[in-house]
mmCIF file of C-alpha atoms in Angstrom:
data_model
loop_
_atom_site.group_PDB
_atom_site.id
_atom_site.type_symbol
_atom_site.label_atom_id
_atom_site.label_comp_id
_atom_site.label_asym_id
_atom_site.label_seq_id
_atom_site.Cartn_x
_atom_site.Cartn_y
_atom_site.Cartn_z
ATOM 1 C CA UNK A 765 3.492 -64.439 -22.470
ATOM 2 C CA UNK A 766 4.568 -61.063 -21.186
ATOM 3 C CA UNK A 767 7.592 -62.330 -19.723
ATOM 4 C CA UNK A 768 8.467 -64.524 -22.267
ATOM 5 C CA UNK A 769 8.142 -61.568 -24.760
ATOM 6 C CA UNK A 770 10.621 -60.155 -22.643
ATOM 7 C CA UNK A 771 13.324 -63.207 -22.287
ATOM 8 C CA UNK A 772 13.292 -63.339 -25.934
ATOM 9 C CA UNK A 773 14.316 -59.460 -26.399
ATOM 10 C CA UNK A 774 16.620 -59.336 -24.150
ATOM 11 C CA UNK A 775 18.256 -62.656 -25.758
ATOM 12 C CA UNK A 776 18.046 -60.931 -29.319
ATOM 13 C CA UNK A 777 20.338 -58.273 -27.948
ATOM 14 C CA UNK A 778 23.703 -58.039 -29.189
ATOM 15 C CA UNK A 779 26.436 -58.747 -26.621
ATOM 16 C CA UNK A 780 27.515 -55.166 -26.566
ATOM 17 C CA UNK A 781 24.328 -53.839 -26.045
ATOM 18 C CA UNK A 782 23.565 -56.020 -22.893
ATOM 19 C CA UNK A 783 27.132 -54.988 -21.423
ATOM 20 C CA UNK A 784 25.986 -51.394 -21.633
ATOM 21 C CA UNK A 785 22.689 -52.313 -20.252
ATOM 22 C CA UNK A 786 24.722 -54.074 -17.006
ATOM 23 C CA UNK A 787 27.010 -51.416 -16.642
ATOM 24 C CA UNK A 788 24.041 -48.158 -16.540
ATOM 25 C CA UNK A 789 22.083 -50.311 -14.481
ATOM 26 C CA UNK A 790 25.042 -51.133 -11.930
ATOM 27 C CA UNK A 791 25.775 -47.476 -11.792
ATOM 28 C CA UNK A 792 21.857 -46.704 -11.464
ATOM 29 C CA UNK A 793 21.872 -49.430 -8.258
ATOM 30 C CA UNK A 794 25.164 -47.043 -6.371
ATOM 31 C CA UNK A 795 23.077 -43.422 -7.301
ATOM 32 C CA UNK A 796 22.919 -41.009 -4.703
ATOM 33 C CA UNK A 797 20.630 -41.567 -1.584
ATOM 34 C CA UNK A 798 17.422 -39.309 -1.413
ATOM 35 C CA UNK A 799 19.155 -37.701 1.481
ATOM 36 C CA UNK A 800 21.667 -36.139 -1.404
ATOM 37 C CA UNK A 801 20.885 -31.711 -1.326
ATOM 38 C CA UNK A 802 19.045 -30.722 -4.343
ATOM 39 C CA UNK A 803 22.309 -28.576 -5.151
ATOM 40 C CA UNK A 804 24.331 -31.308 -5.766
ATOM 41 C CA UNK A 805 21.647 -33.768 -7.569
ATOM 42 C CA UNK A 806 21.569 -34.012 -11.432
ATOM 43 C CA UNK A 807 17.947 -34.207 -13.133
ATOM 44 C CA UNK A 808 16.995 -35.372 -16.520
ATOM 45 C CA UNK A 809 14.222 -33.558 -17.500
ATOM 46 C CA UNK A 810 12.841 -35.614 -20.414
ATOM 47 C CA UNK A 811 10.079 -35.475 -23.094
ATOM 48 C CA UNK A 812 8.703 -37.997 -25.686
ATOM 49 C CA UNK A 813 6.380 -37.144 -28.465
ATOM 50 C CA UNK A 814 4.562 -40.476 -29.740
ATOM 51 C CA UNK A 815 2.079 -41.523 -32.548
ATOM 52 C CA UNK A 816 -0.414 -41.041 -30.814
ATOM 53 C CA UNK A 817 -2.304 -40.127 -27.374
ATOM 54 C CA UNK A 818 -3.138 -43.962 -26.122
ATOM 55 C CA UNK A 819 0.263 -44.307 -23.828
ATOM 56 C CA UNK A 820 -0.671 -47.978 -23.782
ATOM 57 C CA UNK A 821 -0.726 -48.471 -27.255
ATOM 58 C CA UNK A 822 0.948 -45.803 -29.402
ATOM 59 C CA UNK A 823 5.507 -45.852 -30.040
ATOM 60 C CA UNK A 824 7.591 -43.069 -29.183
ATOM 61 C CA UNK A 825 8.570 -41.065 -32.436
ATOM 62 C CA UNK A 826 11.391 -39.052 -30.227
ATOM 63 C CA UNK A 827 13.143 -38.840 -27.304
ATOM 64 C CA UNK A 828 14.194 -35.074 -26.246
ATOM 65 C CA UNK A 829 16.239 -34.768 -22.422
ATOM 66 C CA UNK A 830 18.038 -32.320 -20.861
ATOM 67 C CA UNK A 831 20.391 -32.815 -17.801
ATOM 68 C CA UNK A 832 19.754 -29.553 -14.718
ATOM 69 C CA UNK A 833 22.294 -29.832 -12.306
ATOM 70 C CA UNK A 834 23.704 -27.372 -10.012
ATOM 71 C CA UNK A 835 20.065 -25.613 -10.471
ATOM 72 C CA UNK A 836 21.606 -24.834 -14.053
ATOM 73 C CA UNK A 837 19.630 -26.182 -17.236
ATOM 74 C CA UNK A 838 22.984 -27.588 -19.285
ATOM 75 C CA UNK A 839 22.377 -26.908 -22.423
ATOM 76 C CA UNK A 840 26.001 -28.890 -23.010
ATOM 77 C CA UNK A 841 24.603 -32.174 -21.627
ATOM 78 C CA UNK A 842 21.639 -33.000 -24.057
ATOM 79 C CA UNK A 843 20.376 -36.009 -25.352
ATOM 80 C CA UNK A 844 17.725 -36.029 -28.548
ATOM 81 C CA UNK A 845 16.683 -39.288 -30.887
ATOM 82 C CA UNK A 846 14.404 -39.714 -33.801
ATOM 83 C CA UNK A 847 13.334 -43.904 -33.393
ATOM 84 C CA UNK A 848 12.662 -45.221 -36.463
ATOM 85 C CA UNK A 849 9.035 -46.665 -37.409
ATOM 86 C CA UNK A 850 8.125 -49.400 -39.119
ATOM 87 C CA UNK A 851 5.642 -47.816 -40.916
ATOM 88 C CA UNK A 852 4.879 -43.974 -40.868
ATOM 89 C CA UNK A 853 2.277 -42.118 -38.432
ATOM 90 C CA UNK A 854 -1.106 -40.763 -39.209
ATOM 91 C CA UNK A 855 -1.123 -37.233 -41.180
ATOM 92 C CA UNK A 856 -2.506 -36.020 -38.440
ATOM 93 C CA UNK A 857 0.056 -36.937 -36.179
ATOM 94 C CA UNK A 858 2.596 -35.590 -38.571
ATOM 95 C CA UNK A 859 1.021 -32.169 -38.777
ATOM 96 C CA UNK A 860 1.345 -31.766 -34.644
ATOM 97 C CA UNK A 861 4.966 -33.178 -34.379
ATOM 98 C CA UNK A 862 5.925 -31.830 -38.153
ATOM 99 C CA UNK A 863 7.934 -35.338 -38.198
ATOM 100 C CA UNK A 864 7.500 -36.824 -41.638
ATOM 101 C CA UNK A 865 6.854 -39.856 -42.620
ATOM 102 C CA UNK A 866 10.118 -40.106 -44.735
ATOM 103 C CA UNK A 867 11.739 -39.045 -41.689
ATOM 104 C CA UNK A 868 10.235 -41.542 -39.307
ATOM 105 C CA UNK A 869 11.048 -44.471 -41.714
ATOM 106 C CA UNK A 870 14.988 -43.439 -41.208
ATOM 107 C CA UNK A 871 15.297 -42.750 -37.878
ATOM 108 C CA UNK A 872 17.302 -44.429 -35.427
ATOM 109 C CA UNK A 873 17.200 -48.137 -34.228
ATOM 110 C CA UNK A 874 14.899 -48.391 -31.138
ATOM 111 C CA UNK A 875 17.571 -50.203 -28.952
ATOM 112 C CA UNK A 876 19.971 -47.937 -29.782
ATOM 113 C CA UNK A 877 17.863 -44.872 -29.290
ATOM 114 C CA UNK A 878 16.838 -46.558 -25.721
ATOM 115 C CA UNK A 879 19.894 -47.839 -24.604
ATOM 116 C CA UNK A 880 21.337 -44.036 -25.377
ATOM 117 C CA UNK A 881 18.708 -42.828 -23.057
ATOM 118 C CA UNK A 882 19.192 -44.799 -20.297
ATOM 119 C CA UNK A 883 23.247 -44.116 -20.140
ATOM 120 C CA UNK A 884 22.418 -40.375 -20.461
ATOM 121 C CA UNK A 885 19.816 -40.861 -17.256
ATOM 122 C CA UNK A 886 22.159 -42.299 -15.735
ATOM 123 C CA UNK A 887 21.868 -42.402 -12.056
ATOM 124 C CA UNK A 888 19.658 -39.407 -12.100
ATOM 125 C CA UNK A 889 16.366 -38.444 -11.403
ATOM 126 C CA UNK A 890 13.731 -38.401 -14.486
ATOM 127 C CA UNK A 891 10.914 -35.272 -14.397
ATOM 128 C CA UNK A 892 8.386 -34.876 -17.042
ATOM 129 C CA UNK A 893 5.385 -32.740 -16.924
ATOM 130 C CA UNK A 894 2.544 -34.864 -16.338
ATOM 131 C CA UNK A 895 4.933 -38.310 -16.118
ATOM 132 C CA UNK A 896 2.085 -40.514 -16.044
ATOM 133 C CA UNK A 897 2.363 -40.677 -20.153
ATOM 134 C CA UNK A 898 5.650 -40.307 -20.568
ATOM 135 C CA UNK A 899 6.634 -42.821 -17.679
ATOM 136 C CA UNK A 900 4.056 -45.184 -18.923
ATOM 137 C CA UNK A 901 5.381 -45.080 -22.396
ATOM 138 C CA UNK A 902 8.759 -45.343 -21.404
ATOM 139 C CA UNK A 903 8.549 -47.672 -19.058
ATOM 140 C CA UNK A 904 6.482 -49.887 -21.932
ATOM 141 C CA UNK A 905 8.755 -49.048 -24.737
ATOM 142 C CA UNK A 906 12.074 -50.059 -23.082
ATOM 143 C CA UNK A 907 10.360 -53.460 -21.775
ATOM 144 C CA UNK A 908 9.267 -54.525 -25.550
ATOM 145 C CA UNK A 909 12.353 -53.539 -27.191
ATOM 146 C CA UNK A 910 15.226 -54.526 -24.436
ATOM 147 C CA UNK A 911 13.469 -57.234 -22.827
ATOM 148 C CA UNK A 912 14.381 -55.157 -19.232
ATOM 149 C CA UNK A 913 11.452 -53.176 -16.389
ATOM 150 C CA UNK A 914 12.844 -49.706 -16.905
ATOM 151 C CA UNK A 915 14.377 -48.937 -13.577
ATOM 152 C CA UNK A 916 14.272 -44.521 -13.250
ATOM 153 C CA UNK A 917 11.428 -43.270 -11.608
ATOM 154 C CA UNK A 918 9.540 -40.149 -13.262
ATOM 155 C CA UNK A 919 8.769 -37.082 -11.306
ATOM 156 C CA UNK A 920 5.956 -34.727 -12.038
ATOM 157 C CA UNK A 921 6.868 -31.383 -12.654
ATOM 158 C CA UNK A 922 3.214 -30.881 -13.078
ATOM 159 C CA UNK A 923 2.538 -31.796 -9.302
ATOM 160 C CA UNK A 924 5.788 -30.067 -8.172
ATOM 161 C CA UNK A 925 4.923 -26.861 -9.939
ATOM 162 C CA UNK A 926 1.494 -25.620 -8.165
ATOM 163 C CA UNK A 927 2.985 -26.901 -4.662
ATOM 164 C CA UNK A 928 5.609 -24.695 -4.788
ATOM 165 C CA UNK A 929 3.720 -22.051 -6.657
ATOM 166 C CA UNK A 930 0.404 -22.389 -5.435
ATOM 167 C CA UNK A 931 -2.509 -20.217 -6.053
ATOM 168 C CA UNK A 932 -2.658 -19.853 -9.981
ATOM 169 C CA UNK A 933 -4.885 -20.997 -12.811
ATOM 170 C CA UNK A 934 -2.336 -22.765 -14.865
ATOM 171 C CA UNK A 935 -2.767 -25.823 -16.464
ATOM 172 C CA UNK A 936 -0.547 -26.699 -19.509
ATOM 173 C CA UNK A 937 3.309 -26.510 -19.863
ATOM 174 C CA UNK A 938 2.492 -23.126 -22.076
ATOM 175 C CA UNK A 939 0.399 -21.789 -19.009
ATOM 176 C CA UNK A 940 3.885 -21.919 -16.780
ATOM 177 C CA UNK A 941 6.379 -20.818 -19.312
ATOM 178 C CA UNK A 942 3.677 -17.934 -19.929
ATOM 179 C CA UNK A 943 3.780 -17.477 -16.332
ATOM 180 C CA UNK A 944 7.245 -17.438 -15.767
ATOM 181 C CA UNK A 945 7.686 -15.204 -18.430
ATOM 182 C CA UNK A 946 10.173 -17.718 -20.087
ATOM 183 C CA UNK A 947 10.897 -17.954 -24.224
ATOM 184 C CA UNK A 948 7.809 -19.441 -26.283
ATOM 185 C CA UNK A 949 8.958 -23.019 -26.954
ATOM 186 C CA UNK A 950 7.928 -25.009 -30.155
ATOM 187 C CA UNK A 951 5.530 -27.351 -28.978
ATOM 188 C CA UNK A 952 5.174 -30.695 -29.957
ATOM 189 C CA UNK A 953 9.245 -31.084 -30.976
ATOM 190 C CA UNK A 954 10.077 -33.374 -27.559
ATOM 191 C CA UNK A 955 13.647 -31.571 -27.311
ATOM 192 C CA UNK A 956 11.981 -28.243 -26.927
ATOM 193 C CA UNK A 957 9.687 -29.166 -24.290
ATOM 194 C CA UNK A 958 12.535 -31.422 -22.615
ATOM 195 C CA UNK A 959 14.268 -27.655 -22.643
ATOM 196 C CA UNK A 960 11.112 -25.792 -20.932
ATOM 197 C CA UNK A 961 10.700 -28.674 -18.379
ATOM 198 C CA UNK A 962 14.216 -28.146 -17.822
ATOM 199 C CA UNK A 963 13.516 -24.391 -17.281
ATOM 200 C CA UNK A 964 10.569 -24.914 -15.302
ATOM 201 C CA UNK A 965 12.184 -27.359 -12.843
ATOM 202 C CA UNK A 966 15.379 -25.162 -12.020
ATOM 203 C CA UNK A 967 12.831 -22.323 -11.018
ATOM 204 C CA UNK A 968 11.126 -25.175 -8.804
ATOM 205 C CA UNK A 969 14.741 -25.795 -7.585
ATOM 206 C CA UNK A 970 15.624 -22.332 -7.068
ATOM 207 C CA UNK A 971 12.097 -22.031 -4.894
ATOM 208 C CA UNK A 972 11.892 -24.871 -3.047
ATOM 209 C CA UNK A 973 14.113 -23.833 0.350
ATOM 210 C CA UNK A 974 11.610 -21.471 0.843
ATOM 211 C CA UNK A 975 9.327 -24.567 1.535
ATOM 212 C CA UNK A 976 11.433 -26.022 3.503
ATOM 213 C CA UNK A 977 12.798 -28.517 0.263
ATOM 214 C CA UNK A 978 16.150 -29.120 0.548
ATOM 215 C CA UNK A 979 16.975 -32.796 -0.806
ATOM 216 C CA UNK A 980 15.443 -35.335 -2.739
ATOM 217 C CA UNK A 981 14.022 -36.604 -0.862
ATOM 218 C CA UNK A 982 11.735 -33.223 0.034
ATOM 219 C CA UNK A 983 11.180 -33.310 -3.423
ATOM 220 C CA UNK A 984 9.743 -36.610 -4.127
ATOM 221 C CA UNK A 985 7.400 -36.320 -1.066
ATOM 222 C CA UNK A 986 6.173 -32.832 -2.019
ATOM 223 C CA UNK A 987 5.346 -34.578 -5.319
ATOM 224 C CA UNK A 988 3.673 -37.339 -3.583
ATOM 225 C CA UNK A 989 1.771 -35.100 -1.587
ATOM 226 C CA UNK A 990 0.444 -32.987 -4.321
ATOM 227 C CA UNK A 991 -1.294 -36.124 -5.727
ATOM 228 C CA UNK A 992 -2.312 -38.023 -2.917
ATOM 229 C CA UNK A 993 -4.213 -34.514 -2.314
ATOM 230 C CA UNK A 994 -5.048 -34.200 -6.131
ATOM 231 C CA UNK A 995 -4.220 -30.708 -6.243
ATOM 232 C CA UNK A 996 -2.050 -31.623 -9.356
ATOM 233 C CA UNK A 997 -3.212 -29.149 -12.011
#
């Protein structure tokens, strides 16, 4: 049924929207090698506020994602997207993301709010602080609405963070822009955090030669290793 779900999106796609789909996938396939020096990659560090906590259930309300590259946060190369909703969120929900209902109701089509995404990913790498959700969600999101297995893999800031820092108490997202000393962000709005994941990351990038990271590569397995050792905070 799943896959058949699946055929039948991706045949209700217009013809324009597939070509897109073929052409950021093609360029995804000829990205850079893990070998490629973390001061020549480009990250997407990227943020979704949904309606609600169940990341196997619940629709992404926005999309917030902000390109680092040249251990620069770009604040030129941004990418933000209200989806609409078929029918509002919980009050609740509203309050934390201070998204209306009225608001939700005329956002942006789903497949065009996806398909936006994925050609501003490009062939980069995706980090998100703790990925699981957002990957999950993602990953879920794009496969109901464009019929396709999202291809970027997430990495988790949230791992990354106390390897290269190790030693500290922190927890949240607001624990390490409190440590860091960086601007107080307004949680909840997914651009915003996209911006202090962003922040976060090029002071992991600006770090991590003095652990002996110096490509992609580095990167991904210090991630790996974080978690395999649960020490992911």
């Amino acid at each position: 049924p799943e896959e058949w779900r699946a055929r039948q999106a991706r045949r209700a796609l217009p013809a324009s929207v597939r070509e897109r789909l073929r052409h950021v996938r093609l360029g995804f396939l000829d990205r850079p090698g893990l070998g490629q020096p973390l001061a020549l990659a480009r990250f997407v560090a990227l943020d979704l506020e949904t309606t609600g906590p169940r990341m196997l259930e619940d629709c992404i309300i926005s999309i917030g994602a902000v390109a680092v590259s040249e251990r620069m946060v770009r604040h030129d190369d941004a990418y933000e997207a209200l989806l609409r909703q078929d029918r509002s969120s919980e009050v609740d929900n509203i309050l934390i993301h201070q998204i209306g209902g009225q608001e939700q109701l005329a956002g942006t089509d789903p497949v065009e709010a996806l398909v936006g995404c994925l050609e501003f990913i490009g062939d980069s790498r995706v980090v998100a602080f703790r990925a699981e959700f957002d990957a999950t969600v993602f990953e879920r999101e794009v496969r109901r609405q464009l019929g396709y297995r999202a291809w970027p893999r997430f990495i988790d800031l949230a791992a990354l963070l106390p390897a290269i820092f190790p030693g500290t108490e922190n927890d949240t997202l607001d624990d390490w822009v409190a440590h860091f000393g960086l601007p107080p962000i307004g949680r909840h709005h997914a651009i915003a955090d996209a911006y202090a994941t962003a922040q976060l990351l090029m002071i992991v990038l600006e770090a991590a030669p003095r652990s002996g990271i110096e490509t992609a590569a580095d990167l991904r397995d210090a991630e790996q290793a974080q978690r395999w050792l649960g020490r992911r905070r």
